[in-house]
Amino acid sequence: VASAGAVLIPAAASLPEILAAFLVMDSGLGVLSCYGNTMCTWANHENPAPAINVVNGGFGAGAFCAPLLVYGISRVTGGGGGGGGET
């Protein structure tokens, strides 16, 4: 579901279509996050906290690193990325 939403985003022609694609993608990612935590709890039923901390730490690291990665790639490829009106 998340992959379908990600594929629909570039194909969207209007703002409502983009918002619908993000809704589809984020619904899939929310289910993934929920089931990831549930599976960690089931797999480590005696002490699930460390495993859940690692999973959620991975999500946090991705949320921190993704914008830096996009910025770095856009600078290397000449896509701007500065946001400050660079030419």
PDB file of N, CA, C and O in Angstrom, residues 12-69:
ATOM      1  N   ALA A  12       0.601  12.373  -9.910  1.00  0.00           N
ATOM      2  CA  ALA A  12      -0.537  13.231  -9.567  1.00  0.00           C
ATOM      3  C   ALA A  12      -0.468  14.540 -10.344  1.00  0.00           C
ATOM      4  O   ALA A  12       0.597  15.129 -10.517  1.00  0.00           O
ATOM      5  N   ALA A  13      -1.632  14.998 -10.789  1.00  0.00           N
ATOM      6  CA  ALA A  13      -1.695  16.210 -11.609  1.00  0.00           C
ATOM      7  C   ALA A  13      -2.264  17.401 -10.843  1.00  0.00           C
ATOM      8  O   ALA A  13      -2.219  18.522 -11.338  1.00  0.00           O
ATOM      9  N   SER A  14      -2.798  17.168  -9.653  1.00  0.00           N
ATOM     10  CA  SER A  14      -3.386  18.263  -8.893  1.00  0.00           C
ATOM     11  C   SER A  14      -3.133  18.047  -7.402  1.00  0.00           C
ATOM     12  O   SER A  14      -2.740  16.953  -6.985  1.00  0.00           O
ATOM     13  N   LEU A  15      -3.356  19.083  -6.630  1.00  0.00           N
ATOM     14  CA  LEU A  15      -3.131  19.001  -5.194  1.00  0.00           C
ATOM     15  C   LEU A  15      -4.004  17.938  -4.528  1.00  0.00           C
ATOM     16  O   LEU A  15      -3.494  17.157  -3.722  1.00  0.00           O
ATOM     17  N   PRO A  16      -5.298  17.833  -4.837  1.00  0.00           N
ATOM     18  CA  PRO A  16      -6.088  16.761  -4.216  1.00  0.00           C
ATOM     19  C   PRO A  16      -5.566  15.357  -4.544  1.00  0.00           C
ATOM     20  O   PRO A  16      -5.589  14.477  -3.687  1.00  0.00           O
ATOM     21  N   GLU A  17      -5.059  15.164  -5.750  1.00  0.00           N
ATOM     22  CA  GLU A  17      -4.489  13.860  -6.101  1.00  0.00           C
ATOM     23  C   GLU A  17      -3.220  13.589  -5.306  1.00  0.00           C
ATOM     24  O   GLU A  17      -2.977  12.453  -4.872  1.00  0.00           O
ATOM     25  N   ILE A  18      -2.393  14.610  -5.118  1.00  0.00           N
ATOM     26  CA  ILE A  18      -1.174  14.456  -4.317  1.00  0.00           C
ATOM     27  C   ILE A  18      -1.532  14.122  -2.869  1.00  0.00           C
ATOM     28  O   ILE A  18      -0.946  13.226  -2.261  1.00  0.00           O
ATOM     29  N   LEU A  19      -2.513  14.839  -2.324  1.00  0.00           N
ATOM     30  CA  LEU A  19      -2.929  14.572  -0.945  1.00  0.00           C
ATOM     31  C   LEU A  19      -3.488  13.162  -0.795  1.00  0.00           C
ATOM     32  O   LEU A  19      -3.215  12.475   0.194  1.00  0.00           O
ATOM     33  N   ALA A  20      -4.249  12.703  -1.767  1.00  0.00           N
ATOM     34  CA  ALA A  20      -4.787  11.343  -1.723  1.00  0.00           C
ATOM     35  C   ALA A  20      -3.662  10.317  -1.797  1.00  0.00           C
ATOM     36  O   ALA A  20      -3.686   9.305  -1.079  1.00  0.00           O
ATOM     37  N   ALA A  21      -2.658  10.569  -2.636  1.00  0.00           N
ATOM     38  CA  ALA A  21      -1.524   9.648  -2.745  1.00  0.00           C
ATOM     39  C   ALA A  21      -0.750   9.590  -1.437  1.00  0.00           C
ATOM     40  O   ALA A  21      -0.338   8.511  -0.993  1.00  0.00           O
ATOM     41  N   PHE A  22      -0.549  10.745  -0.788  1.00  0.00           N
ATOM     42  CA  PHE A  22       0.132  10.754   0.504  1.00  0.00           C
ATOM     43  C   PHE A  22      -0.697  10.040   1.566  1.00  0.00           C
ATOM     44  O   PHE A  22      -0.147   9.360   2.436  1.00  0.00           O
ATOM     45  N   LEU A  23      -2.016  10.177   1.506  1.00  0.00           N
ATOM     46  CA  LEU A  23      -2.882   9.469   2.445  1.00  0.00           C
ATOM     47  C   LEU A  23      -2.724   7.962   2.291  1.00  0.00           C
ATOM     48  O   LEU A  23      -2.604   7.233   3.278  1.00  0.00           O
ATOM     49  N   VAL A  24      -2.699   7.488   1.046  1.00  0.00           N
ATOM     50  CA  VAL A  24      -2.516   6.061   0.793  1.00  0.00           C
ATOM     51  C   VAL A  24      -1.145   5.610   1.302  1.00  0.00           C
ATOM     52  O   VAL A  24      -1.027   4.598   2.000  1.00  0.00           O
ATOM     53  N   MET A  25      -0.096   6.362   0.975  1.00  0.00           N
ATOM     54  CA  MET A  25       1.250   5.988   1.388  1.00  0.00           C
ATOM     55  C   MET A  25       1.386   5.976   2.907  1.00  0.00           C
ATOM     56  O   MET A  25       1.906   5.028   3.493  1.00  0.00           O
ATOM     57  N   ASP A  26       0.903   7.028   3.560  1.00  0.00           N
ATOM     58  CA  ASP A  26       1.044   7.121   5.008  1.00  0.00           C
ATOM     59  C   ASP A  26       0.189   6.101   5.745  1.00  0.00           C
ATOM     60  O   ASP A  26       0.556   5.663   6.836  1.00  0.00           O
ATOM     61  N   SER A  27      -0.930   5.694   5.157  1.00  0.00           N
ATOM     62  CA  SER A  27      -1.726   4.628   5.766  1.00  0.00           C
ATOM     63  C   SER A  27      -0.932   3.325   5.789  1.00  0.00           C
ATOM     64  O   SER A  27      -0.912   2.623   6.794  1.00  0.00           O
ATOM     65  N   GLY A  28      -0.270   3.030   4.691  1.00  0.00           N
ATOM     66  CA  GLY A  28       0.567   1.830   4.639  1.00  0.00           C
ATOM     67  C   GLY A  28       1.737   1.895   5.594  1.00  0.00           C
ATOM     68  O   GLY A  28       2.069   0.918   6.267  1.00  0.00           O
ATOM     69  N   LEU A  29       2.367   3.059   5.698  1.00  0.00           N
ATOM     70  CA  LEU A  29       3.494   3.201   6.612  1.00  0.00           C
ATOM     71  C   LEU A  29       3.044   3.131   8.069  1.00  0.00           C
ATOM     72  O   LEU A  29       3.766   2.611   8.928  1.00  0.00           O
ATOM     73  N   GLY A  30       1.861   3.629   8.367  1.00  0.00           N
ATOM     74  CA  GLY A  30       1.337   3.536   9.732  1.00  0.00           C
ATOM     75  C   GLY A  30       1.082   2.098  10.131  1.00  0.00           C
ATOM     76  O   GLY A  30       1.381   1.688  11.261  1.00  0.00           O
ATOM     77  N   VAL A  31       0.542   1.307   9.207  1.00  0.00           N
ATOM     78  CA  VAL A  31       0.326  -0.117   9.478  1.00  0.00           C
ATOM     79  C   VAL A  31       1.665  -0.817   9.681  1.00  0.00           C
ATOM     80  O   VAL A  31       1.824  -1.637  10.592  1.00  0.00           O
ATOM     81  N   LEU A  32       2.649  -0.478   8.865  1.00  0.00           N
ATOM     82  CA  LEU A  32       3.981  -1.064   9.000  1.00  0.00           C
ATOM     83  C   LEU A  32       4.582  -0.771  10.371  1.00  0.00           C
ATOM     84  O   LEU A  32       5.121  -1.662  11.030  1.00  0.00           O
ATOM     85  N   SER A  33       4.470   0.454  10.811  1.00  0.00           N
ATOM     86  CA  SER A  33       4.999   0.841  12.117  1.00  0.00           C
ATOM     87  C   SER A  33       4.278   0.099  13.241  1.00  0.00           C
ATOM     88  O   SER A  33       4.903  -0.409  14.172  1.00  0.00           O
ATOM     89  N   CYS A  34       2.975   0.029  13.153  1.00  0.00           N
ATOM     90  CA  CYS A  34       2.175  -0.649  14.173  1.00  0.00           C
ATOM     91  C   CYS A  34       2.526  -2.129  14.256  1.00  0.00           C
ATOM     92  O   CYS A  34       2.755  -2.668  15.342  1.00  0.00           O
ATOM     93  N   TYR A  35       2.594  -2.787  13.105  1.00  0.00           N
ATOM     94  CA  TYR A  35       2.898  -4.210  13.105  1.00  0.00           C
ATOM     95  C   TYR A  35       4.351  -4.477  13.482  1.00  0.00           C
ATOM     96  O   TYR A  35       4.655  -5.519  14.062  1.00  0.00           O
ATOM     97  N   GLY A  36       5.249  -3.566  13.165  1.00  0.00           N
ATOM     98  CA  GLY A  36       6.641  -3.728  13.593  1.00  0.00           C
ATOM     99  C   GLY A  36       6.756  -3.749  15.104  1.00  0.00           C
ATOM    100  O   GLY A  36       7.447  -4.599  15.682  1.00  0.00           O
ATOM    101  N   ASN A  37       6.071  -2.834  15.762  1.00  0.00           N
ATOM    102  CA  ASN A  37       6.091  -2.817  17.219  1.00  0.00           C
ATOM    103  C   ASN A  37       5.416  -4.055  17.794  1.00  0.00           C
ATOM    104  O   ASN A  37       5.889  -4.634  18.784  1.00  0.00           O
ATOM    105  N   THR A  38       4.322  -4.486  17.191  1.00  0.00           N
ATOM    106  CA  THR A  38       3.623  -5.674  17.668  1.00  0.00           C
ATOM    107  C   THR A  38       4.492  -6.918  17.523  1.00  0.00           C
ATOM    108  O   THR A  38       4.571  -7.742  18.445  1.00  0.00           O
ATOM    109  N   MET A  39       5.173  -7.053  16.386  1.00  0.00           N
ATOM    110  CA  MET A  39       6.033  -8.222  16.178  1.00  0.00           C
ATOM    111  C   MET A  39       7.208  -8.226  17.148  1.00  0.00           C
ATOM    112  O   MET A  39       7.612  -9.285  17.628  1.00  0.00           O
ATOM    113  N   CYS A  40       7.763  -7.057  17.450  1.00  0.00           N
ATOM    114  CA  CYS A  40       8.842  -6.991  18.440  1.00  0.00           C
ATOM    115  C   CYS A  40       8.351  -7.419  19.814  1.00  0.00           C
ATOM    116  O   CYS A  40       9.062  -8.096  20.553  1.00  0.00           O
ATOM    117  N   THR A  41       7.141  -7.026  20.149  1.00  0.00           N
ATOM    118  CA  THR A  41       6.573  -7.416  21.438  1.00  0.00           C
ATOM    119  C   THR A  41       6.345  -8.926  21.483  1.00  0.00           C
ATOM    120  O   THR A  41       6.648  -9.575  22.491  1.00  0.00           O
ATOM    121  N   TRP A  42       5.829  -9.506  20.412  1.00  0.00           N
ATOM    122  CA  TRP A  42       5.593 -10.951  20.379  1.00  0.00           C
ATOM    123  C   TRP A  42       6.900 -11.735  20.391  1.00  0.00           C
ATOM    124  O   TRP A  42       7.014 -12.751  21.052  1.00  0.00           O
ATOM    125  N   ALA A  43       7.894 -11.274  19.643  1.00  0.00           N
ATOM    126  CA  ALA A  43       9.155 -12.007  19.553  1.00  0.00           C
ATOM    127  C   ALA A  43       9.961 -11.915  20.840  1.00  0.00           C
ATOM    128  O   ALA A  43      10.757 -12.807  21.140  1.00  0.00           O
ATOM    129  N   ASN A  44       9.788 -10.859  21.602  1.00  0.00           N
ATOM    130  CA  ASN A  44      10.536 -10.647  22.851  1.00  0.00           C
ATOM    131  C   ASN A  44       9.558 -10.467  24.004  1.00  0.00           C
ATOM    132  O   ASN A  44       9.586  -9.456  24.692  1.00  0.00           O
ATOM    133  N   HIS A  45       8.710 -11.453  24.192  1.00  0.00           N
ATOM    134  CA  HIS A  45       7.614 -11.307  25.150  1.00  0.00           C
ATOM    135  C   HIS A  45       8.078 -11.130  26.587  1.00  0.00           C
ATOM    136  O   HIS A  45       7.364 -10.557  27.393  1.00  0.00           O
ATOM    137  N   GLU A  46       9.285 -11.588  26.932  1.00  0.00           N
ATOM    138  CA  GLU A  46       9.748 -11.445  28.319  1.00  0.00           C
ATOM    139  C   GLU A  46      10.231 -10.030  28.614  1.00  0.00           C
ATOM    140  O   GLU A  46      10.049  -9.530  29.721  1.00  0.00           O
ATOM    141  N   ASN A  47      10.880  -9.395  27.643  1.00  0.00           N
ATOM    142  CA  ASN A  47      11.394  -8.035  27.831  1.00  0.00           C
ATOM    143  C   ASN A  47      11.376  -7.310  26.488  1.00  0.00           C
ATOM    144  O   ASN A  47      12.406  -7.174  25.829  1.00  0.00           O
ATOM    145  N   PRO A  48      10.207  -6.818  26.064  1.00  0.00           N
ATOM    146  CA  PRO A  48      10.107  -6.233  24.719  1.00  0.00           C
ATOM    147  C   PRO A  48      10.658  -4.815  24.593  1.00  0.00           C
ATOM    148  O   PRO A  48      10.908  -4.360  23.487  1.00  0.00           O
ATOM    149  N   ALA A  49      10.869  -4.128  25.692  1.00  0.00           N
ATOM    150  CA  ALA A  49      11.247  -2.709  25.613  1.00  0.00           C
ATOM    151  C   ALA A  49      12.524  -2.452  24.813  1.00  0.00           C
ATOM    152  O   ALA A  49      12.539  -1.548  23.973  1.00  0.00           O
ATOM    153  N   PRO A  50      13.626  -3.191  25.025  1.00  0.00           N
ATOM    154  CA  PRO A  50      14.836  -2.900  24.232  1.00  0.00           C
ATOM    155  C   PRO A  50      14.630  -3.083  22.726  1.00  0.00           C
ATOM    156  O   PRO A  50      15.117  -2.280  21.932  1.00  0.00           O
ATOM    157  N   ALA A  51      13.892  -4.121  22.344  1.00  0.00           N
ATOM    158  CA  ALA A  51      13.664  -4.355  20.910  1.00  0.00           C
ATOM    159  C   ALA A  51      12.808  -3.252  20.303  1.00  0.00           C
ATOM    160  O   ALA A  51      13.082  -2.774  19.198  1.00  0.00           O
ATOM    161  N   ILE A  52      11.780  -2.830  21.010  1.00  0.00           N
ATOM    162  CA  ILE A  52      10.926  -1.750  20.503  1.00  0.00           C
ATOM    163  C   ILE A  52      11.711  -0.446  20.436  1.00  0.00           C
ATOM    164  O   ILE A  52      11.546   0.340  19.505  1.00  0.00           O
ATOM    165  N   ASN A  53      12.601  -0.224  21.403  1.00  0.00           N
ATOM    166  CA  ASN A  53      13.441   0.978  21.363  1.00  0.00           C
ATOM    167  C   ASN A  53      14.338   0.987  20.128  1.00  0.00           C
ATOM    168  O   ASN A  53      14.529   2.028  19.501  1.00  0.00           O
ATOM    169  N   VAL A  54      14.876  -0.179  19.764  1.00  0.00           N
ATOM    170  CA  VAL A  54      15.735  -0.254  18.573  1.00  0.00           C
ATOM    171  C   VAL A  54      14.923   0.025  17.306  1.00  0.00           C
ATOM    172  O   VAL A  54      15.357   0.779  16.431  1.00  0.00           O
ATOM    173  N   VAL A  55      13.734  -0.581  17.204  1.00  0.00           N
ATOM    174  CA  VAL A  55      12.893  -0.356  16.028  1.00  0.00           C
ATOM    175  C   VAL A  55      12.524   1.119  15.911  1.00  0.00           C
ATOM    176  O   VAL A  55      12.669   1.729  14.844  1.00  0.00           O
ATOM    177  N   ASN A  56      12.058   1.714  16.992  1.00  0.00           N
ATOM    178  CA  ASN A  56      11.654   3.116  16.943  1.00  0.00           C
ATOM    179  C   ASN A  56      12.853   4.043  16.798  1.00  0.00           C
ATOM    180  O   ASN A  56      12.745   5.103  16.186  1.00  0.00           O
ATOM    181  N   GLY A  57      13.996   3.643  17.326  1.00  0.00           N
ATOM    182  CA  GLY A  57      15.219   4.413  17.095  1.00  0.00           C
ATOM    183  C   GLY A  57      15.608   4.407  15.622  1.00  0.00           C
ATOM    184  O   GLY A  57      16.106   5.394  15.091  1.00  0.00           O
ATOM    185  N   GLY A  58      15.363   3.273  14.949  1.00  0.00           N
ATOM    186  CA  GLY A  58      15.620   3.203  13.511  1.00  0.00           C
ATOM    187  C   GLY A  58      14.729   4.146  12.729  1.00  0.00           C
ATOM    188  O   GLY A  58      15.178   4.825  11.801  1.00  0.00           O
ATOM    189  N   PHE A  59      13.450   4.214  13.113  1.00  0.00           N
ATOM    190  CA  PHE A  59      12.550   5.170  12.468  1.00  0.00           C
ATOM    191  C   PHE A  59      13.034   6.608  12.721  1.00  0.00           C
ATOM    192  O   PHE A  59      13.013   7.448  11.826  1.00  0.00           O
ATOM    193  N   GLY A  60      13.471   6.885  13.941  1.00  0.00           N
ATOM    194  CA  GLY A  60      13.966   8.221  14.272  1.00  0.00           C
ATOM    195  C   GLY A  60      15.227   8.572  13.491  1.00  0.00           C
ATOM    196  O   GLY A  60      15.374   9.694  13.012  1.00  0.00           O
ATOM    197  N   ALA A  61      16.126   7.611  13.372  1.00  0.00           N
ATOM    198  CA  ALA A  61      17.359   7.856  12.610  1.00  0.00           C
ATOM    199  C   ALA A  61      17.037   8.119  11.137  1.00  0.00           C
ATOM    200  O   ALA A  61      17.626   9.007  10.517  1.00  0.00           O
ATOM    201  N   GLY A  62      16.088   7.373  10.598  1.00  0.00           N
ATOM    202  CA  GLY A  62      15.678   7.604   9.211  1.00  0.00           C
ATOM    203  C   GLY A  62      15.039   8.968   9.032  1.00  0.00           C
ATOM    204  O   GLY A  62      15.289   9.668   8.045  1.00  0.00           O
ATOM    205  N   ALA A  63      14.214   9.372  10.002  1.00  0.00           N
ATOM    206  CA  ALA A  63      13.564  10.680   9.923  1.00  0.00           C
ATOM    207  C   ALA A  63      14.588  11.807  10.024  1.00  0.00           C
ATOM    208  O   ALA A  63      14.414  12.873   9.445  1.00  0.00           O
ATOM    209  N   PHE A  64      15.672  11.566  10.752  1.00  0.00           N
ATOM    210  CA  PHE A  64      16.719  12.578  10.877  1.00  0.00           C
ATOM    211  C   PHE A  64      17.610  12.609   9.632  1.00  0.00           C
ATOM    212  O   PHE A  64      17.960  13.685   9.137  1.00  0.00           O
ATOM    213  N   CYS A  65      17.976  11.434   9.126  1.00  0.00           N
ATOM    214  CA  CYS A  65      18.944  11.352   8.029  1.00  0.00           C
ATOM    215  C   CYS A  65      18.339  11.604   6.646  1.00  0.00           C
ATOM    216  O   CYS A  65      19.046  12.073   5.750  1.00  0.00           O
ATOM    217  N   ALA A  66      17.072  11.298   6.455  1.00  0.00           N
ATOM    218  CA  ALA A  66      16.466  11.427   5.126  1.00  0.00           C
ATOM    219  C   ALA A  66      16.558  12.852   4.565  1.00  0.00           C
ATOM    220  O   ALA A  66      16.971  13.023   3.413  1.00  0.00           O
ATOM    221  N   PRO A  67      16.208  13.895   5.333  1.00  0.00           N
ATOM    222  CA  PRO A  67      16.344  15.244   4.763  1.00  0.00           C
ATOM    223  C   PRO A  67      17.792  15.615   4.454  1.00  0.00           C
ATOM    224  O   PRO A  67      18.061  16.295   3.459  1.00  0.00           O
ATOM    225  N   LEU A  68      18.719  15.150   5.286  1.00  0.00           N
ATOM    226  CA  LEU A  68      20.131  15.426   5.017  1.00  0.00           C
ATOM    227  C   LEU A  68      20.583  14.732   3.738  1.00  0.00           C
ATOM    228  O   LEU A  68      21.335  15.306   2.945  1.00  0.00           O
ATOM    229  N   LEU A  69      20.118  13.520   3.532  1.00  0.00           N
ATOM    230  CA  LEU A  69      20.456  12.779   2.325  1.00  0.00           C
ATOM    231  C   LEU A  69      19.873  13.451   1.084  1.00  0.00           C
ATOM    232  O   LEU A  69      20.575  13.621   0.074  1.00  0.00           O
TER     233      LEU A  69
END
